[in-house]
Short mmCIF file of C-alpha atoms in Angstrom, two decimals:
data_model
loop_
_atom_site.label_atom_id
_atom_site.label_comp_id
_atom_site.label_asym_id
_atom_site.label_seq_id
_atom_site.Cartn_x
_atom_site.Cartn_y
_atom_site.Cartn_z
CA UNK A 1 168.14 148.57 104.01
CA UNK A 2 168.37 144.77 103.72
CA UNK A 3 165.84 144.37 106.65
CA UNK A 4 163.37 146.65 104.84
CA UNK A 5 163.54 144.62 101.63
CA UNK A 6 163.21 141.29 103.63
CA UNK A 7 159.94 142.38 105.39
CA UNK A 8 158.02 142.81 102.03
CA UNK A 9 159.44 139.39 100.87
CA UNK A 10 158.38 137.68 103.96
CA UNK A 11 154.88 139.20 103.84
CA UNK A 12 154.44 138.29 100.35
CA UNK A 13 155.37 134.64 101.13
CA UNK A 14 153.02 134.61 103.94
CA UNK A 15 150.12 135.98 101.90
CA UNK A 16 150.84 133.30 99.20
CA UNK A 17 150.91 130.65 101.78
CA UNK A 18 147.66 131.62 103.40
CA UNK A 19 146.05 131.78 99.79
CA UNK A 20 147.46 128.34 98.91
CA UNK A 21 146.10 126.91 102.38
CA UNK A 22 142.74 128.46 101.90
CA UNK A 23 142.49 127.11 98.31
CA UNK A 24 143.37 123.67 99.59
CA UNK A 25 140.89 123.77 102.31
CA UNK A 26 138.17 124.93 100.03
CA UNK A 27 138.98 122.09 97.49
CA UNK A 28 139.02 119.74 100.32
CA UNK A 29 135.66 121.04 101.66
CA UNK A 30 134.13 121.00 98.21
CA UNK A 31 135.28 117.33 97.76
CA UNK A 32 133.76 116.42 101.16
CA UNK A 33 130.47 118.15 100.13
CA UNK A 34 130.57 116.16 96.90
CA UNK A 35 131.42 112.97 98.78
CA UNK A 36 128.62 113.44 101.14
CA UNK A 37 126.25 114.12 98.58
CA UNK A 38 127.11 111.17 96.55
CA UNK A 39 127.19 108.96 99.61
CA UNK A 40 123.89 110.55 100.88
CA UNK A 41 122.06 109.82 97.64
CA UNK A 42 123.14 106.19 97.93
CA UNK A 43 123.05 106.05 101.73
CA UNK A 44 119.43 107.35 101.79
CA UNK A 45 118.19 106.23 98.53
CA UNK A 46 115.08 104.87 100.16
CA UNK A 47 113.22 106.55 102.88
CA UNK A 48 111.25 103.93 105.29
CA UNK A 49 108.96 104.84 108.25
CA UNK A 50 107.92 102.27 110.79
CA UNK A 51 104.54 102.79 112.45
CA UNK A 52 103.89 101.30 115.93
CA UNK A 53 100.76 100.99 117.93
CA UNK A 54 102.51 100.50 121.14
CA UNK A 55 105.85 101.38 122.85
CA UNK A 56 109.07 100.17 121.56
CA UNK A 57 110.12 98.69 124.96
CA UNK A 58 107.30 95.91 125.08
CA UNK A 59 109.81 93.10 124.98
CA UNK A 60 107.67 91.64 122.37
CA UNK A 61 105.83 92.65 119.09
CA UNK A 62 107.06 96.33 118.89
CA UNK A 63 110.64 96.07 119.97
CA UNK A 64 111.25 92.96 117.63
CA UNK A 65 110.09 95.23 114.71
CA UNK A 66 112.30 98.18 115.82
CA UNK A 67 115.49 96.02 116.30
CA UNK A 68 115.02 94.23 112.92
CA UNK A 69 114.66 97.49 111.17
CA UNK A 70 117.72 98.98 112.61
CA UNK A 71 119.78 96.05 111.90
CA UNK A 72 118.49 95.97 108.28
CA UNK A 73 119.22 99.82 107.97
CA UNK A 74 122.81 99.19 108.84
CA UNK A 75 123.16 96.39 106.05
CA UNK A 76 120.99 98.24 103.31
CA UNK A 77 121.53 101.80 104.17
CA UNK A 78 118.08 103.20 103.93
CA UNK A 79 116.76 106.02 106.28
CA UNK A 80 114.52 105.15 109.17
CA UNK A 81 111.82 107.03 110.78
CA UNK A 82 110.06 105.65 113.96
CA UNK A 83 106.48 106.63 115.11
CA UNK A 84 105.40 104.70 118.11
CA UNK A 85 102.30 104.70 120.52
CA UNK A 86 100.10 105.69 117.88
CA UNK A 87 96.50 105.97 118.68
CA UNK A 88 94.07 104.71 116.21
CA UNK A 89 92.65 108.02 115.19
CA UNK A 90 96.26 109.37 114.49
CA UNK A 91 97.29 106.70 112.10
CA UNK A 92 95.53 107.95 108.88
CA UNK A 93 97.02 111.62 109.45
CA UNK A 94 100.59 110.08 110.18
CA UNK A 95 100.56 107.97 107.22
CA UNK A 96 99.34 110.71 104.88
CA UNK A 97 102.03 113.07 106.39
CA UNK A 98 104.96 110.45 105.65
CA UNK A 99 103.50 109.64 102.17
CA UNK A 100 103.10 113.45 101.29
CA UNK A 101 106.79 114.07 102.36
CA UNK A 102 108.01 111.60 99.80
CA UNK A 103 108.72 108.45 102.04
CA UNK A 104 109.07 105.19 99.77
CA UNK A 105 108.11 102.60 102.20
CA UNK A 106 105.40 102.80 105.21
CA UNK A 107 105.56 99.75 107.35
CA UNK A 108 102.40 99.56 109.67
CA UNK A 109 103.28 96.96 112.30
CA UNK A 110 99.95 95.47 113.07
CA UNK A 111 96.39 94.94 111.70
CA UNK A 112 95.31 98.48 112.88
CA UNK A 113 97.41 99.96 110.25
CA UNK A 114 95.39 98.09 107.34
CA UNK A 115 92.38 100.23 106.94
CA UNK A 116 94.13 103.65 107.27
CA UNK A 117 96.61 102.58 104.69
CA UNK A 118 93.80 101.56 102.55
CA UNK A 119 92.38 105.07 102.84
CA UNK A 120 95.73 106.68 102.06
CA UNK A 121 97.57 104.58 99.63
CA UNK A 122 95.54 105.55 96.43
CA UNK A 123 96.57 109.21 96.66
CA UNK A 124 100.26 108.31 96.86
CA UNK A 125 100.95 105.69 94.24
CA UNK A 126 104.71 106.04 94.71
CA UNK A 127 104.81 105.09 98.33
CA UNK A 128 104.41 101.22 99.23
CA UNK A 129 102.19 100.60 102.25
CA UNK A 130 102.79 97.31 104.24
CA UNK A 131 100.73 96.27 107.17
CA UNK A 132 100.05 92.99 109.00
CA UNK A 133 97.01 90.71 108.93
CA UNK A 134 94.71 93.14 107.25
CA UNK A 135 93.57 93.69 103.68
CA UNK A 136 95.61 95.00 100.79
CA UNK A 137 93.07 96.54 98.18
CA UNK A 138 95.35 98.70 96.05
CA UNK A 139 98.41 98.07 93.84
CA UNK A 140 100.75 99.79 96.32
CA UNK A 141 99.62 97.83 99.27
CA UNK A 142 100.92 94.52 100.82
CA UNK A 143 99.70 92.85 103.95
CA UNK A 144 101.58 90.17 105.72
CA UNK A 145 99.61 87.53 107.32
CA UNK A 146 100.97 84.77 109.87
CA UNK A 147 99.28 81.35 109.40
CA UNK A 148 98.59 80.99 113.03
CA UNK A 149 96.19 78.09 113.25
CA UNK A 150 98.86 75.45 112.85
CA UNK A 151 101.09 77.17 115.57
CA UNK A 152 98.11 77.50 117.94
CA UNK A 153 97.60 73.92 117.50
CA UNK A 154 101.03 73.14 118.78
CA UNK A 155 100.62 75.58 121.67
CA UNK A 156 97.53 73.80 122.58
CA UNK A 157 99.11 70.67 122.66
CA UNK A 158 102.06 71.89 124.97
CA UNK A 159 99.48 73.50 127.26
CA UNK A 160 97.41 70.45 127.65
CA UNK A 161 100.26 68.09 128.26
CA UNK A 162 101.91 70.23 130.86
CA UNK A 163 98.57 70.99 132.89
CA UNK A 164 98.14 69.03 136.22
CA UNK A 165 94.85 70.45 137.04
CA UNK A 166 93.28 69.66 133.62
CA UNK A 167 92.59 73.48 133.19
CA UNK A 168 94.37 75.65 130.75
CA UNK A 169 93.84 79.38 129.80
CA UNK A 170 94.45 81.54 126.76
CA UNK A 171 94.56 85.29 126.94
CA UNK A 172 93.71 86.73 123.54
CA UNK A 173 93.24 90.15 122.01
CA UNK A 174 89.64 90.40 120.82
CA UNK A 175 90.40 91.02 117.30
CA UNK A 176 89.34 89.01 114.29
CA UNK A 177 92.93 88.01 113.22
CA UNK A 178 93.21 86.28 116.46
CA UNK A 179 90.44 83.84 115.85
CA UNK A 180 92.58 81.43 113.70
CA UNK A 181 95.18 80.88 116.54
CA UNK A 182 92.47 80.32 119.06
CA UNK A 183 90.80 77.81 116.92
CA UNK A 184 94.22 75.97 116.50
CA UNK A 185 94.76 76.04 120.30
CA UNK A 186 91.32 74.64 121.02
CA UNK A 187 91.95 71.90 118.46
CA UNK A 188 95.33 71.03 119.78
CA UNK A 189 93.91 70.53 123.42
CA UNK A 190 90.90 68.54 122.17
CA UNK A 191 92.98 66.14 119.97
CA UNK A 192 95.68 65.44 122.64
CA UNK A 193 93.82 65.82 125.82
CA UNK A 194 89.94 65.79 125.42
CA UNK A 195 89.21 65.94 129.02
CA UNK A 196 91.14 69.25 129.48
CA UNK A 197 89.25 72.46 130.05
CA UNK A 198 90.00 75.50 128.12
CA UNK A 199 89.24 79.07 129.24
CA UNK A 200 89.76 81.87 126.73
CA UNK A 201 90.07 85.39 128.20
CA UNK A 202 89.52 88.55 125.95
CA UNK A 203 91.42 91.71 126.23
CA UNK A 204 90.50 94.67 124.13
CA UNK A 205 93.97 95.42 122.63
CA UNK A 206 97.46 94.39 122.58
CA UNK A 207 98.70 96.98 125.14
CA UNK A 208 95.75 96.78 127.60
CA UNK A 209 97.75 95.71 130.81
CA UNK A 210 95.08 96.28 133.47
CA UNK A 211 92.45 94.20 131.66
CA UNK A 212 95.03 91.41 130.94
CA UNK A 213 95.91 91.19 134.71
CA UNK A 214 92.35 90.99 135.67
CA UNK A 215 91.80 88.01 133.34
CA UNK A 216 95.11 86.37 134.57
CA UNK A 217 94.00 86.77 138.14
CA UNK A 218 90.73 85.29 137.28
CA UNK A 219 92.17 82.22 135.69
CA UNK A 220 94.61 81.55 138.49
CA UNK A 221 91.53 81.82 140.94
CA UNK A 222 89.75 79.22 138.75
CA UNK A 223 92.58 76.65 139.27
CA UNK A 224 94.14 76.96 135.72
CA UNK A 225 97.80 76.13 135.87
CA UNK A 226 99.13 76.83 132.39
CA UNK A 227 98.27 80.27 130.58
CA UNK A 228 99.06 81.24 127.04
CA UNK A 229 99.38 84.87 126.76
CA UNK A 230 99.42 86.51 123.29
CA UNK A 231 99.72 90.31 123.92
CA UNK A 232 102.44 92.95 123.07
CA UNK A 233 102.94 95.09 126.08
CA UNK A 234 100.89 93.00 128.70
CA UNK A 235 102.88 89.62 128.30
CA UNK A 236 105.46 90.87 130.66
CA UNK A 237 102.98 91.72 133.59
CA UNK A 238 101.01 88.47 132.74
CA UNK A 239 103.99 86.33 133.11
CA UNK A 240 105.09 88.07 136.15
CA UNK A 241 101.87 87.77 137.90
CA UNK A 242 101.55 83.92 136.96
CA UNK A 243 104.94 83.40 138.39
CA UNK A 244 103.79 84.66 141.84
CA UNK A 245 101.16 81.92 141.78
CA UNK A 246 103.54 79.25 140.54
CA UNK A 247 101.52 78.95 137.27
CA UNK A 248 103.17 78.04 134.19
CA UNK A 249 102.83 80.42 131.14
CA UNK A 250 103.70 80.17 127.37
CA UNK A 251 105.20 83.32 125.84
CA UNK A 252 104.63 84.90 122.62
CA UNK A 253 106.43 86.53 119.62
CA UNK A 254 109.66 86.68 121.29
CA UNK A 255 111.64 84.28 123.53
CA UNK A 256 110.28 85.32 127.00
CA UNK A 257 111.72 82.65 129.26
CA UNK A 258 114.08 85.11 130.89
CA UNK A 259 111.05 86.78 132.54
CA UNK A 260 110.26 83.73 134.79
CA UNK A 261 112.73 81.07 133.70
CA UNK A 262 111.12 78.46 136.20
CA UNK A 263 107.62 79.05 134.93
CA UNK A 264 107.87 79.93 131.25
CA UNK A 265 107.38 76.53 129.33
CA UNK A 266 108.42 78.08 125.99
CA UNK A 267 107.44 80.93 123.75
CA UNK A 268 105.79 80.69 120.31
CA UNK A 269 108.19 82.84 118.20
CA UNK A 270 107.03 84.78 115.40
CA UNK A 271 110.25 85.77 113.69
CA UNK A 272 109.67 89.35 112.95
CA UNK A 273 113.24 89.73 111.87
CA UNK A 274 113.02 87.18 109.05
CA UNK A 275 109.74 88.62 108.08
CA UNK A 276 111.10 92.10 107.84
CA UNK A 277 114.41 90.88 106.08
CA UNK A 278 112.22 89.34 103.27
CA UNK A 279 110.13 92.37 102.96
CA UNK A 280 112.86 94.96 102.71
CA UNK A 281 115.15 92.70 100.35
CA UNK A 282 112.09 92.38 98.08
CA UNK A 283 111.34 96.03 98.25
CA UNK A 284 114.88 97.12 97.68
CA UNK A 285 115.06 94.78 94.65
CA UNK A 286 111.73 95.99 93.35
CA UNK A 287 109.85 92.74 93.57
CA UNK A 288 107.93 93.17 96.75
CA UNK A 289 104.45 91.31 95.96
CA UNK A 290 101.17 93.25 96.28
CA UNK A 291 98.13 91.72 98.06
CA UNK A 292 98.36 89.15 100.70
CA UNK A 293 101.54 87.26 101.49
CA UNK A 294 101.22 84.34 104.10
CA UNK A 295 104.08 83.17 106.40
CA UNK A 296 103.99 80.23 108.89
CA UNK A 297 105.59 77.15 110.14
CA UNK A 298 106.84 75.92 106.71
CA UNK A 299 108.63 79.36 106.17
CA UNK A 300 110.43 79.07 109.50
CA UNK A 301 108.71 82.28 110.69
CA UNK A 302 106.76 80.53 113.50
CA UNK A 303 108.52 78.10 115.70
CA UNK A 304 109.09 77.29 119.50
CA UNK A 305 111.86 78.72 121.36
CA UNK A 306 113.93 76.39 123.49
CA UNK A 307 111.95 74.60 126.20
CA UNK A 308 112.34 75.23 129.78
CA UNK A 309 113.84 72.25 131.96
CA UNK A 310 110.44 71.52 133.32
CA UNK A 311 109.23 70.30 129.97
CA UNK A 312 109.78 66.48 129.82
CA UNK A 313 111.68 65.14 126.91
CA UNK A 314 108.70 62.98 125.73
CA UNK A 315 106.52 66.04 125.22
CA UNK A 316 109.44 67.92 123.34
CA UNK A 317 109.56 64.98 121.07
CA UNK A 318 105.91 64.83 120.47
CA UNK A 319 105.64 68.50 119.60
CA UNK A 320 108.63 68.13 117.11
CA UNK A 321 106.76 65.16 115.52
CA UNK A 322 103.45 67.18 115.31
CA UNK A 323 105.62 70.13 113.80
CA UNK A 324 106.98 68.03 111.11
CA UNK A 325 103.69 66.57 110.38
CA UNK A 326 102.18 69.98 109.93
CA UNK A 327 104.97 71.00 107.69
CA UNK A 328 105.01 68.16 105.43
CA UNK A 329 101.13 67.70 105.33
CA UNK A 330 99.56 70.97 106.30
CA UNK A 331 95.94 70.20 107.24
CA UNK A 332 95.54 73.28 109.53
CA UNK A 333 95.21 76.66 107.96
CA UNK A 334 94.61 80.00 109.13
CA UNK A 335 96.35 83.48 109.75
CA UNK A 336 97.63 88.30 114.31
#
């Protein structure tokens, strides 16, 4: 009789225990959902899309943007979507898609994004559109320009001073924003070494590796012994090809001395990280300027990487002196 009475009691306790456990689990899960929602709203308060013309593995222009945005995402907790290898005819549709899906900030990493952003931005006033070296015609547009003429001047000085044949080359992308840096380069060579010959070879776009290699080989065949290469994807190939012929190069955007340590004199850095840090902080604080914003030597966005061991100390000192002169008395102005 005792055993029969004990079973219902145990059963009742078991049922009560299970109900308590289920209730606790429900309340815990509900709290997790609330926490997730609250954190999610703050974690992803802003939605950001980075649009790239080329690949993310170019060791230059594109990868520096990607790395910068990923680091900033961890600091500022915004969502980040990446669209890479975009063809020109795709950009307007991609930009419209992101804007219509409620993205707060579209970052077009290059001049090619300027015109599509101009077309799309009036229809999505709540979205901010940022591009590089283009135009900004609407209140929700910003274009970032690098003041590249003074930087080009310094590179021209370095190239001329390091050339033993009296012939230097400049591989440029055939786009209007490149003109200022080319002019600065030519001026730097002319002022500091008037007898040095300059050959400028043009490539259709920043990712055209075959054309860049063709220009490189032509320059090497014409006895050019210092080449400044200003591409995105093609810099790696150009520097590697020049190294085979024991020709010096000057890298661009990122420190590219690691590609050929004995043949890369230095790299002209475009500090994309600092640029994006400023953009994101201003945007998140609600004070990102509209229109054109200029960055250059004075802002510390353009500067030389450490020099290779082949660059004599007197040349390094001369470049540093010219850098200080340009910062204190900027008489060269321009803007990729």
